[in-house]
Structures are given as C-alpha cells and as structure tokens.
Amino acid sequence: MKLSTLYAKTKRAVMEYGMIQPGDRIAVGLSGGKDSLALLFALSGLAKQPDMNFELNAVMVDMGFEGFDPAPLASFCDSIGVPFTRVKTELGKVIFEERKEQSPCSMCAKMRRGILNRTLKELNCGKLALGHHRDDFINTWLLSLLREGRFHTMQPVSYMSDAGITLVRPLLYVTEDEIKQLTAEKKLPVVKQPCPVDGVTDRSKTAELICEIKKSFPDCEERFFSALKGADFFSK
C-alpha cells in the first residue's frame, strides 16, 4: 500500500467527518496489533502536513499477560516522534482468572475504555483515535444484524458525554488487506497481547462468514459498505 494512498484515505475520513480540528490533542489507543499501528503511522504522517495542526500521543493498556513485551512499540513510537504511555494493569488476570467472565470481550472493552479515558484526561487529550478499519464497520453491522436483529454499526465520530472525550475512527476508508500490505512493507512492529479468546469470538466468526460470502460475491464488502454509506448510517 502506498503511503500516499494511506494518507489520502485517512485524511478523507478526517475531513469528511470533522474528526480533527486545529490544536487538538489526540491519543491513539495502541494495542500492539496491526490496525492500531497502521493508524498511528497514518496520523503521525498527517500531523506533519502543513494544513494539519494537532498533537499526537500513543497510549497502550498493558493487560498483564505473561510474555507480553511492549518494548518494540515504545521504540517505534520514539522513531516517529510520538510520546508513548504504557498503563500497566492486571486486567487479564481479573477477567479470565478471578471473574471467569462468560463474555470477556465486552467486559474487557469496557474496562480498557475506562482506563483509556482516565489516561487521556491525565494527558490533557480530548480525543481518542481507534484503529477500526472499513472491514470492522461492515463486520459490526453484520454481527448486530445476526445477534441483535437490528441495523447498527460503529460511528466514525462519537462523543462520550460521561467522559467528555470524542472517539474518532480515521481508518474508515482503509481496508484490512491494505493494512496487512502496509504492515509487511513498513515492517510495523506488531506485538499482539496474547488473549485466550483471540480468534474464537463472534466477531471472528462473522469475519469468516463474510469470507464465505465473498466466494460467491467477490465484491460483497464494497457493496455492504456502499449500502451503509447510502443509508446514512454514519452521522456527520
């Protein structure tokens, strides 16, 4: 994936949905996976453009899983000039060992978001950027339809009134395949936290279903996304 394409697609989402204003202090929720790394890489490039004026930080919630080493992430942030904040926790132990959650993903997301919100306040950042890409928006829509019986997906911009923080998803127009290409070409230091349920969630099953649909309808993802846009699922 060409950097010009990454920047153009990211900037398109940023401008179209008013995700970033001059003087913003933005924190990227850095998990260590390819998506959040691609987002950090994209925003660090945009921050250097003359018509963009915002400050960038990277915040990582360390789940406390044994064997996880965030050093490559810290080095990467240093190489692109972005401050890196690591928040050490025992969330992995709490969720999987102490509470033995039946729905660990939901609980994990809620607890991590709370930690991120508090950390953003400490860093004086008013916006949290997450690495959800185009495929994630489609996946969420299909999962909501199958599990909840409603048409729903994530929003490019969401204001969390309880925390006073605006959540933005600048990779709206970037596909997962493009992120994989970027990760390989730029040798992004992917360091995934070893979650016990990685790859066996409802979300991963939905992704597998889309892969099956693509065998008969190769352009289904483009059609799904076009339908979401056409139906004004994404508020501005």
GROMACS .gro file of N, CA and C in nm, residues 1 6 9-10 13 19 33-39 129-141 153-156 168-180 183 203 207 210 221 225 228 234:
model
  153
    1MET      N    1   0.084  -0.120   0.000
    1MET     CA    2   0.000   0.000   0.000
    1MET      C    3   0.088   0.124   0.000
    6LEU      N    4  -0.255   0.570   0.184
    6LEU     CA    5  -0.291   0.565   0.325
    6LEU      C    6  -0.327   0.704   0.377
    9LYS      N    7  -0.663   0.836   0.213
    9LYS     CA    8  -0.785   0.774   0.266
    9LYS      C    9  -0.812   0.818   0.410
   10THR      N   10  -0.705   0.829   0.488
   10THR     CA   11  -0.721   0.871   0.627
   10THR      C   12  -0.767   1.017   0.632
   13ALA      N   13  -1.140   1.068   0.551
   13ALA     CA   14  -1.230   1.043   0.664
   13ALA      C   15  -1.222   1.156   0.766
   19MET      N   16  -1.313   1.502   1.205
   19MET     CA   17  -1.255   1.429   1.318
   19MET      C   18  -1.148   1.508   1.394
   33GLY      N   19  -0.147  -0.440   1.790
   33GLY     CA   20  -0.188  -0.508   1.668
   33GLY      C   21  -0.165  -0.423   1.544
   34LYS      N   22  -0.182  -0.483   1.428
   34LYS     CA   23  -0.154  -0.414   1.302
   34LYS      C   24  -0.242  -0.292   1.279
   35ASP      N   25  -0.369  -0.299   1.323
   35ASP     CA   26  -0.463  -0.191   1.295
   35ASP      C   27  -0.425  -0.063   1.368
   36SER      N   28  -0.400  -0.074   1.498
   36SER     CA   29  -0.365   0.045   1.575
   36SER      C   30  -0.229   0.100   1.534
   37LEU      N   31  -0.138   0.012   1.495
   37LEU     CA   32  -0.008   0.059   1.446
   37LEU      C   33  -0.022   0.133   1.315
   38ALA      N   34  -0.107   0.082   1.226
   38ALA     CA   35  -0.131   0.149   1.098
   38ALA      C   36  -0.194   0.287   1.121
   39LEU      N   37  -0.287   0.295   1.217
   39LEU     CA   38  -0.349   0.423   1.249
   39LEU      C   39  -0.246   0.522   1.302
  129ALA      N   40  -0.838   0.813   1.930
  129ALA     CA   41  -0.845   0.755   1.796
  129ALA      C   42  -0.825   0.604   1.805
  130LEU      N   43  -0.916   0.529   1.744
  130LEU     CA   44  -0.909   0.384   1.745
  130LEU      C   45  -0.889   0.332   1.603
  131GLY      N   46  -0.824   0.214   1.593
  131GLY     CA   47  -0.782   0.161   1.463
  131GLY      C   48  -0.885   0.078   1.389
  132HIS      N   49  -1.014   0.103   1.407
  132HIS     CA   50  -1.115   0.028   1.332
  132HIS      C   51  -1.112   0.069   1.186
  133HIS      N   52  -1.104  -0.030   1.097
  133HIS     CA   53  -1.097  -0.004   0.953
  133HIS      C   54  -1.231  -0.036   0.887
  134ARG      N   55  -1.235  -0.022   0.754
  134ARG     CA   56  -1.360  -0.041   0.681
  134ARG      C   57  -1.424  -0.176   0.709
  135ASP      N   58  -1.342  -0.282   0.712
  135ASP     CA   59  -1.395  -0.417   0.735
  135ASP      C   60  -1.462  -0.429   0.872
  136ASP      N   61  -1.409  -0.356   0.971
  136ASP     CA   62  -1.466  -0.361   1.106
  136ASP      C   63  -1.607  -0.301   1.108
  137PHE      N   64  -1.627  -0.194   1.032
  137PHE     CA   65  -1.759  -0.132   1.026
  137PHE      C   66  -1.860  -0.230   0.966
  138ILE      N   67  -1.817  -0.300   0.861
  138ILE     CA   68  -1.904  -0.398   0.796
  138ILE      C   69  -1.931  -0.515   0.890
  139ASN      N   70  -1.826  -0.564   0.955
  139ASN     CA   71  -1.836  -0.677   1.047
  139ASN      C   72  -1.933  -0.645   1.161
  140THR      N   73  -1.921  -0.524   1.217
  140THR     CA   74  -2.007  -0.483   1.328
  140THR      C   75  -2.153  -0.478   1.284
  141TRP      N   76  -2.176  -0.427   1.164
  141TRP     CA   77  -2.312  -0.420   1.110
  141TRP      C   78  -2.373  -0.559   1.097
  153THR      N   79  -2.412  -0.008   1.339
  153THR     CA   80  -2.267  -0.026   1.330
  153THR      C   81  -2.199   0.087   1.407
  154MET      N   82  -2.067   0.089   1.407
  154MET     CA   83  -1.993   0.194   1.475
  154MET      C   84  -2.009   0.326   1.400
  155GLN      N   85  -1.978   0.435   1.468
  155GLN     CA   86  -1.981   0.567   1.407
  155GLN      C   87  -1.838   0.617   1.387
  156PRO      N   88  -1.812   0.690   1.279
  156PRO     CA   89  -1.678   0.747   1.260
  156PRO      C   90  -1.638   0.842   1.373
  168VAL      N   91  -1.278   0.890   1.770
  168VAL     CA   92  -1.273   0.901   1.624
  168VAL      C   93  -1.210   0.774   1.565
  169ARG      N   94  -1.255   0.741   1.443
  169ARG     CA   95  -1.204   0.622   1.374
  169ARG      C   96  -1.159   0.662   1.233
  170PRO      N   97  -1.037   0.714   1.220
  170PRO     CA   98  -0.989   0.769   1.093
  170PRO      C   99  -0.963   0.667   0.982
  171LEU      N  100  -0.960   0.537   1.013
  171LEU     CA  101  -0.932   0.437   0.910
  171LEU      C  102  -1.061   0.387   0.842
  172LEU      N  103  -1.165   0.465   0.849
  172LEU     CA  104  -1.295   0.429   0.793
  172LEU      C  105  -1.287   0.379   0.649
  173TYR      N  106  -1.201   0.439   0.567
  173TYR     CA  107  -1.194   0.404   0.425
  173TYR      C  108  -1.078   0.309   0.391
  174VAL      N  109  -1.004   0.267   0.491
  174VAL     CA  110  -0.890   0.178   0.469
  174VAL      C  111  -0.933   0.033   0.494
  175THR      N  112  -0.898  -0.057   0.402
  175THR     CA  113  -0.937  -0.198   0.417
  175THR      C  114  -0.834  -0.275   0.498
  176GLU      N  115  -0.876  -0.390   0.549
  176GLU     CA  116  -0.783  -0.474   0.625
  176GLU      C  117  -0.670  -0.525   0.536
  177ASP      N  118  -0.699  -0.558   0.412
  177ASP     CA  119  -0.595  -0.605   0.321
  177ASP      C  120  -0.490  -0.497   0.300
  178GLU      N  121  -0.533  -0.373   0.290
  178GLU     CA  122  -0.437  -0.263   0.274
  178GLU      C  123  -0.350  -0.248   0.399
  179ILE      N  124  -0.409  -0.268   0.515
  179ILE     CA  125  -0.332  -0.260   0.639
  179ILE      C  126  -0.230  -0.373   0.647
  180LYS      N  127  -0.269  -0.492   0.603
  180LYS     CA  128  -0.175  -0.604   0.600
  180LYS      C  129  -0.056  -0.574   0.508
  183THR      N  130   0.167  -0.317   0.679
  183THR     CA  131   0.240  -0.379   0.789
  183THR      C  132   0.362  -0.454   0.739
  203ARG      N  133  -1.718  -1.206   1.666
  203ARG     CA  134  -1.667  -1.116   1.563
  203ARG      C  135  -1.579  -1.192   1.462
  207ALA      N  136  -1.643  -1.255   1.054
  207ALA     CA  137  -1.542  -1.233   0.952
  207ALA      C  138  -1.529  -1.356   0.862
  210ILE      N  139  -1.821  -1.362   0.619
  210ILE     CA  140  -1.801  -1.270   0.507
  210ILE      C  141  -1.706  -1.331   0.405
  221GLU      N  142  -1.808  -0.687   0.005
  221GLU     CA  143  -1.769  -0.588   0.105
  221GLU      C  144  -1.787  -0.446   0.054
  225PHE      N  145  -2.051  -0.187   0.226
  225PHE     CA  146  -2.008  -0.055   0.273
  225PHE      C  147  -2.083   0.056   0.199
  228LEU      N  148  -2.418   0.092   0.357
  228LEU     CA  149  -2.411   0.163   0.484
  228LEU      C  150  -2.400   0.313   0.461
  234PHE      N  151  -2.373   0.659   0.887
  234PHE     CA  152  -2.268   0.735   0.950
  234PHE      C  153  -2.310   0.881   0.963
   0.00000   0.00000   0.00000
